[in-house]
Short mmCIF file of C-alpha atoms and ligand atoms in Angstrom, two decimals:
data_model
loop_
_atom_site.label_atom_id
_atom_site.label_comp_id
_atom_site.label_asym_id
_atom_site.label_seq_id
_atom_site.Cartn_x
_atom_site.Cartn_y
_atom_site.Cartn_z
CA MET A 1 5.82 -5.71 -40.10
CA SER A 2 2.87 -3.39 -39.51
CA LYS A 3 3.09 -0.35 -37.26
CA PRO A 4 2.44 -0.93 -33.56
CA LEU A 5 -0.91 0.05 -32.05
CA ILE A 6 1.00 1.31 -29.04
CA GLN A 7 4.59 2.38 -28.63
CA LEU A 8 6.11 3.51 -25.33
CA ILE A 9 9.62 4.91 -25.29
CA ASP A 10 11.43 5.57 -21.99
CA ILE A 11 8.24 6.29 -20.02
CA ARG A 12 8.93 7.58 -16.50
CA LYS A 13 6.64 8.43 -13.61
CA LYS A 14 7.27 9.48 -10.03
CA PHE A 15 4.99 10.26 -7.11
CA GLN A 16 5.70 12.71 -4.31
CA SER A 17 4.71 11.79 -0.76
CA GLY A 18 5.78 14.58 1.59
CA LYS A 19 9.49 15.00 1.07
CA ILE A 20 9.94 11.55 -0.37
CA THR A 21 9.83 10.94 -4.12
CA TYR A 22 8.99 7.46 -5.38
CA GLU A 23 10.14 6.63 -8.87
CA VAL A 24 7.49 4.14 -9.92
CA LEU A 25 8.28 3.78 -13.63
CA LYS A 26 11.95 4.13 -14.54
CA GLY A 27 12.09 3.88 -18.29
CA ILE A 28 9.40 1.66 -19.80
CA ASN A 29 9.71 0.61 -23.43
CA LEU A 30 6.86 -1.35 -24.98
CA GLU A 31 5.38 -2.17 -28.35
CA VAL A 32 1.89 -3.61 -28.66
CA TYR A 33 0.52 -4.73 -32.01
CA MET A 34 -3.07 -5.20 -33.15
CA GLY A 35 -4.25 -8.63 -32.03
CA ASP A 36 -1.75 -8.93 -29.19
CA PHE A 37 -2.78 -10.37 -25.84
CA LEU A 38 -0.23 -9.26 -23.27
CA ALA A 39 -0.16 -10.08 -19.57
CA ILE A 40 1.87 -7.88 -17.23
CA MET A 41 2.98 -9.49 -13.99
CA GLY A 42 5.09 -8.24 -11.12
CA PRO A 43 5.19 -7.60 -7.38
CA SER A 44 2.58 -5.47 -5.61
CA GLY A 45 3.56 -1.81 -5.63
CA GLY A 46 5.70 -2.40 -8.70
CA GLY A 47 3.87 0.14 -10.85
CA LYS A 48 1.55 -2.15 -12.86
CA SER A 49 -1.59 -0.07 -12.26
CA THR A 50 0.34 3.15 -12.83
CA LEU A 51 1.48 1.83 -16.21
CA LEU A 52 -2.01 0.63 -17.13
CA ASN A 53 -3.46 4.05 -16.23
CA ILE A 54 -0.89 5.72 -18.49
CA LEU A 55 -1.67 3.25 -21.29
CA GLY A 56 -5.37 3.99 -20.79
CA LEU A 57 -4.83 7.76 -20.99
CA LEU A 58 -6.11 8.16 -17.44
CA ASP A 59 -2.74 9.47 -16.27
CA ARG A 60 0.21 11.14 -17.96
CA PRO A 61 3.86 10.15 -17.69
CA ASP A 62 6.43 12.67 -16.42
CA SER A 63 8.55 12.02 -19.48
CA GLY A 64 8.90 9.66 -22.41
CA LEU A 65 6.98 9.18 -25.60
CA TYR A 66 3.59 7.49 -25.94
CA LEU A 67 2.35 6.79 -29.48
CA PHE A 68 -1.18 5.45 -29.91
CA GLU A 69 -1.89 4.48 -33.52
CA GLY A 70 1.19 6.51 -34.37
CA ARG A 71 -0.15 9.67 -32.71
CA GLU A 72 1.85 11.39 -30.00
CA VAL A 73 -0.73 11.45 -27.22
CA ASN A 74 1.59 13.39 -24.87
CA THR A 75 0.60 16.49 -26.80
CA PHE A 76 -3.18 15.88 -26.57
CA SER A 77 -5.43 18.10 -24.44
CA GLU A 78 -7.60 16.54 -21.71
CA LYS A 79 -10.58 16.78 -24.04
CA GLU A 80 -8.76 15.04 -26.89
CA LEU A 81 -7.54 12.35 -24.49
CA SER A 82 -11.01 11.63 -23.15
CA ARG A 83 -12.44 11.42 -26.66
CA LEU A 84 -9.72 8.98 -27.76
CA ARG A 85 -10.18 6.96 -24.55
CA ASN A 86 -13.94 6.77 -24.96
CA GLN A 87 -13.72 5.70 -28.61
CA LYS A 88 -10.79 3.32 -28.53
CA ILE A 89 -10.20 1.91 -25.05
CA GLY A 90 -12.25 -0.34 -22.80
CA PHE A 91 -11.37 -0.76 -19.11
CA ILE A 92 -11.94 -3.58 -16.66
CA PHE A 93 -11.01 -3.25 -13.00
CA GLN A 94 -10.57 -5.70 -10.14
CA ALA A 95 -13.48 -4.17 -8.20
CA PHE A 96 -15.87 -3.98 -11.22
CA HIS A 97 -16.77 -0.29 -10.58
CA LEU A 98 -20.39 -0.71 -11.64
CA ILE A 99 -22.95 1.93 -10.68
CA PRO A 100 -25.01 0.34 -7.88
CA TRP A 101 -28.36 1.97 -8.68
CA ALA A 102 -28.19 1.15 -12.41
CA THR A 103 -29.23 -2.13 -14.04
CA ALA A 104 -26.84 -4.35 -16.00
CA LEU A 105 -28.23 -2.89 -19.24
CA GLU A 106 -27.84 0.70 -18.00
CA ASN A 107 -24.31 0.05 -16.72
CA THR A 108 -23.40 -1.41 -20.12
CA LEU A 109 -24.70 1.71 -21.88
CA LEU A 110 -22.86 4.22 -19.67
CA PRO A 111 -19.78 4.76 -21.92
CA ALA A 112 -22.14 5.24 -24.87
CA LEU A 113 -23.82 8.03 -22.89
CA TYR A 114 -20.44 9.68 -22.15
CA GLY A 115 -19.55 9.38 -25.81
CA GLY A 116 -22.59 11.35 -26.93
CA GLU A 117 -26.08 9.98 -27.19
CA ILE A 118 -27.53 6.54 -26.66
CA THR A 119 -28.68 5.44 -30.08
CA LYS A 120 -30.95 2.53 -31.01
CA GLU A 121 -27.86 0.75 -32.35
CA LYS A 122 -26.08 1.12 -28.99
CA ILE A 123 -29.08 -0.25 -27.11
CA GLN A 124 -29.20 -3.16 -29.55
CA ARG A 125 -25.47 -3.74 -29.06
CA ALA A 126 -25.84 -3.68 -25.25
CA HIS A 127 -28.52 -6.37 -25.48
CA GLU A 128 -26.35 -8.49 -27.78
CA LEU A 129 -23.25 -8.12 -25.60
CA LEU A 130 -25.10 -9.10 -22.42
CA GLU A 131 -26.61 -12.10 -24.22
CA LYS A 132 -23.23 -13.12 -25.64
CA LEU A 133 -21.75 -12.92 -22.13
CA GLY A 134 -24.46 -15.17 -20.71
CA LEU A 135 -26.40 -12.41 -18.97
CA GLY A 136 -29.51 -12.43 -21.17
CA ASP A 137 -31.74 -13.01 -18.13
CA LYS A 138 -29.92 -10.48 -15.91
CA LYS A 139 -30.29 -7.30 -17.98
CA ASN A 140 -32.61 -5.62 -15.48
CA HIS A 141 -30.71 -6.75 -12.40
CA LYS A 142 -28.68 -4.32 -10.32
CA PRO A 143 -25.09 -5.17 -9.32
CA ALA A 144 -26.06 -6.21 -5.77
CA GLU A 145 -28.34 -8.88 -7.28
CA LEU A 146 -25.49 -10.41 -9.28
CA SER A 147 -22.55 -12.64 -8.33
CA GLY A 148 -18.99 -11.32 -8.63
CA GLY A 149 -18.48 -13.20 -11.87
CA GLN A 150 -21.73 -11.83 -13.30
CA GLN A 151 -20.77 -8.28 -12.25
CA GLN A 152 -17.43 -8.63 -13.98
CA ARG A 153 -19.20 -9.83 -17.13
CA VAL A 154 -21.39 -6.70 -17.02
CA ALA A 155 -18.16 -4.69 -16.70
CA ILE A 156 -16.83 -6.50 -19.80
CA ALA A 157 -20.03 -5.63 -21.72
CA ARG A 158 -19.60 -2.00 -20.62
CA ALA A 159 -15.96 -2.03 -21.75
CA LEU A 160 -17.03 -3.30 -25.20
CA ILE A 161 -20.06 -1.09 -25.86
CA ASN A 162 -18.14 1.46 -27.95
CA ASN A 163 -16.36 -1.30 -29.89
CA PRO A 164 -12.85 -0.44 -28.63
CA THR A 165 -9.54 -1.23 -30.30
CA LEU A 166 -7.85 -1.96 -26.99
CA LEU A 167 -9.06 -3.67 -23.83
CA LEU A 168 -7.17 -2.89 -20.60
CA ALA A 169 -7.79 -5.05 -17.54
CA ASP A 170 -6.29 -4.45 -14.11
CA GLU A 171 -6.40 -7.66 -12.03
CA PRO A 172 -9.71 -8.66 -13.68
CA THR A 173 -9.93 -11.93 -11.74
CA GLY A 174 -8.52 -10.59 -8.47
CA ASN A 175 -11.92 -10.59 -6.71
CA LEU A 176 -13.29 -13.76 -8.29
CA ASP A 177 -13.50 -17.44 -7.30
CA SER A 178 -11.75 -19.92 -9.58
CA GLN A 179 -14.84 -20.79 -11.64
CA SER A 180 -15.68 -17.14 -12.33
CA SER A 181 -12.00 -16.43 -13.08
CA GLU A 182 -12.07 -19.20 -15.67
CA GLU A 183 -15.21 -17.70 -17.24
CA VAL A 184 -13.58 -14.26 -17.47
CA ILE A 185 -10.26 -15.44 -18.92
CA LYS A 186 -12.15 -17.63 -21.43
CA ILE A 187 -14.09 -14.54 -22.54
CA PHE A 188 -10.78 -12.67 -22.96
CA GLU A 189 -9.36 -15.51 -25.06
CA ASN A 190 -12.43 -15.48 -27.31
CA LEU A 191 -12.40 -11.68 -27.68
CA ASN A 192 -8.71 -11.83 -28.60
CA LYS A 193 -9.47 -14.54 -31.19
CA GLU A 194 -12.05 -12.15 -32.66
CA GLY A 195 -9.23 -9.62 -33.04
CA LEU A 196 -9.40 -7.49 -29.89
CA THR A 197 -6.03 -6.32 -28.54
CA ILE A 198 -5.79 -6.96 -24.78
CA ILE A 199 -3.36 -5.83 -22.08
CA MET A 200 -4.05 -7.44 -18.72
CA VAL A 201 -2.33 -6.96 -15.37
CA THR A 202 -2.42 -9.96 -13.07
CA HIS A 203 -0.35 -11.55 -10.33
CA GLU A 204 -1.87 -14.99 -10.98
CA ARG A 205 0.47 -17.07 -13.11
CA GLU A 206 -2.23 -19.45 -14.42
CA ILE A 207 -4.23 -16.45 -15.62
CA ALA A 208 -1.17 -14.76 -17.18
CA GLN A 209 -0.31 -17.95 -19.04
CA ARG A 210 -3.55 -17.72 -20.98
CA ALA A 211 -2.24 -14.55 -22.67
CA LYS A 212 0.00 -14.77 -25.76
CA LYS A 213 2.89 -12.90 -24.10
CA ILE A 214 3.94 -12.21 -20.53
CA LYS A 215 6.10 -9.32 -19.36
CA PHE A 216 7.40 -8.84 -15.81
CA LEU A 217 7.52 -5.39 -14.26
CA LYS A 218 9.96 -5.06 -11.41
CA ASP A 219 11.58 -2.01 -9.81
CA GLY A 220 10.00 0.24 -12.41
CA LYS A 221 11.27 -1.59 -15.47
CA PHE A 222 10.40 -4.59 -17.57
CA ILE A 223 12.67 -7.54 -16.89
CA GLU A 224 14.23 -8.58 -20.18
CA ASP A 225 13.08 -12.07 -21.17
N1 LIG B 1 -1.59 8.72 -7.19
C1 LIG B 1 -0.56 8.29 -6.46
N2 LIG B 1 0.05 9.09 -5.56
C2 LIG B 1 1.11 8.68 -4.83
N3 LIG B 1 1.64 7.44 -4.94
C3 LIG B 1 1.08 6.59 -5.81
C4 LIG B 1 -0.05 6.95 -6.61
N4 LIG B 1 -0.38 5.89 -7.40
C5 LIG B 1 0.50 4.91 -7.09
N5 LIG B 1 1.37 5.32 -6.14
C6 LIG B 1 2.48 4.53 -5.60
O1 LIG B 1 3.21 4.00 -6.67
C7 LIG B 1 3.64 2.68 -6.40
C8 LIG B 1 3.14 1.74 -7.48
O2 LIG B 1 1.74 1.62 -7.40
P1 LIG B 1 0.87 0.75 -8.41
O3 LIG B 1 1.09 1.24 -9.77
O4 LIG B 1 -0.53 0.79 -7.90
O5 LIG B 1 1.51 -0.69 -8.25
P2 LIG B 1 0.90 -2.15 -8.56
O6 LIG B 1 -0.35 -1.97 -9.37
O7 LIG B 1 2.00 -2.87 -9.29
O8 LIG B 1 0.63 -2.79 -7.24
C9 LIG B 1 3.13 2.34 -5.01
O9 LIG B 1 4.16 2.55 -4.09
C10 LIG B 1 1.99 3.32 -4.82
O10 LIG B 1 1.82 3.63 -3.45
MG1 LIG B 2 -2.29 -2.51 -9.04
#
C-alpha cells in the first residue's frame, strides 16, 4: 500500500477558559490516503472544527505527530506552514467567507494572490473553474448578488484555484437549502472522482453518506467502527 497523504498519531489539543481546561482532542489517530473522501461526524462541540483546523495547518496540536506527505509539519515555522497550506490545501467553510466587495472572479483569485502573483494562467483557471461550477454568467457579481448555493460554489472555485492536493470542508452545506446542498455534494463527488482527496465535517447523515468513509468524533476521540 502507498504511503498516506496524512498521518495523525495521538493528536491532543486543549483550550483554557479562565481556570477551566477543556480537553477537546484526546488522542486522535488518522490515516488519509490520496483519493480518499472522508466525512467526519459527531456532536456539536465535539472538536470537529478544531481537528479540521489542525489538519489544515491553521492551528497546532499541543502534542502528537502530524505527517503531511511524510513530512513532520509540527516542526515547520509559520512561514513554512502558510506556504504548504497555500500550495496544497483548499478550504471551504459553512459561512462561505467571501470578500463582500470583491467579484466572484476576484474572490476566486484571492489565494493565487496570497501565493505570489496573479498570472495569466491563474486568471484563465479562475474563468474555467467558475464556468465548470455553473457560474459562467456570475463572474462579475459580488457575493450579495448571489444565492447561498452560488456563493458556496464561488468558495469552491477559490479553494481549487491553486490546484490543491487536499480539500477540507467544515459543514459546507450547513447554511444551504436542500437543492443547493445537493449541488455542493455532487460537486464534491465529481472532484473526488477526478482524484481530489476530501475531508468534510458534517452533522447531516445524508451528506456524510455521500463520502467514501465516515468517522465519528465523540468526547475527543474517534469512535472505533
Ligand atoms: N480557540 C478556542 N478557544 C477556546 N475554546 C475553544 C476554541 N476553539 C474551540 N473551543 C472549544 O472547543 C470545543 C470544541 O469546539 P469545535 O472544535 O468547534 O467543535 P465542533 O466543530 O465539533 O462543534 C468547544 O467546547 C469549543 O468551545
Ligand atoms: Mg464546528
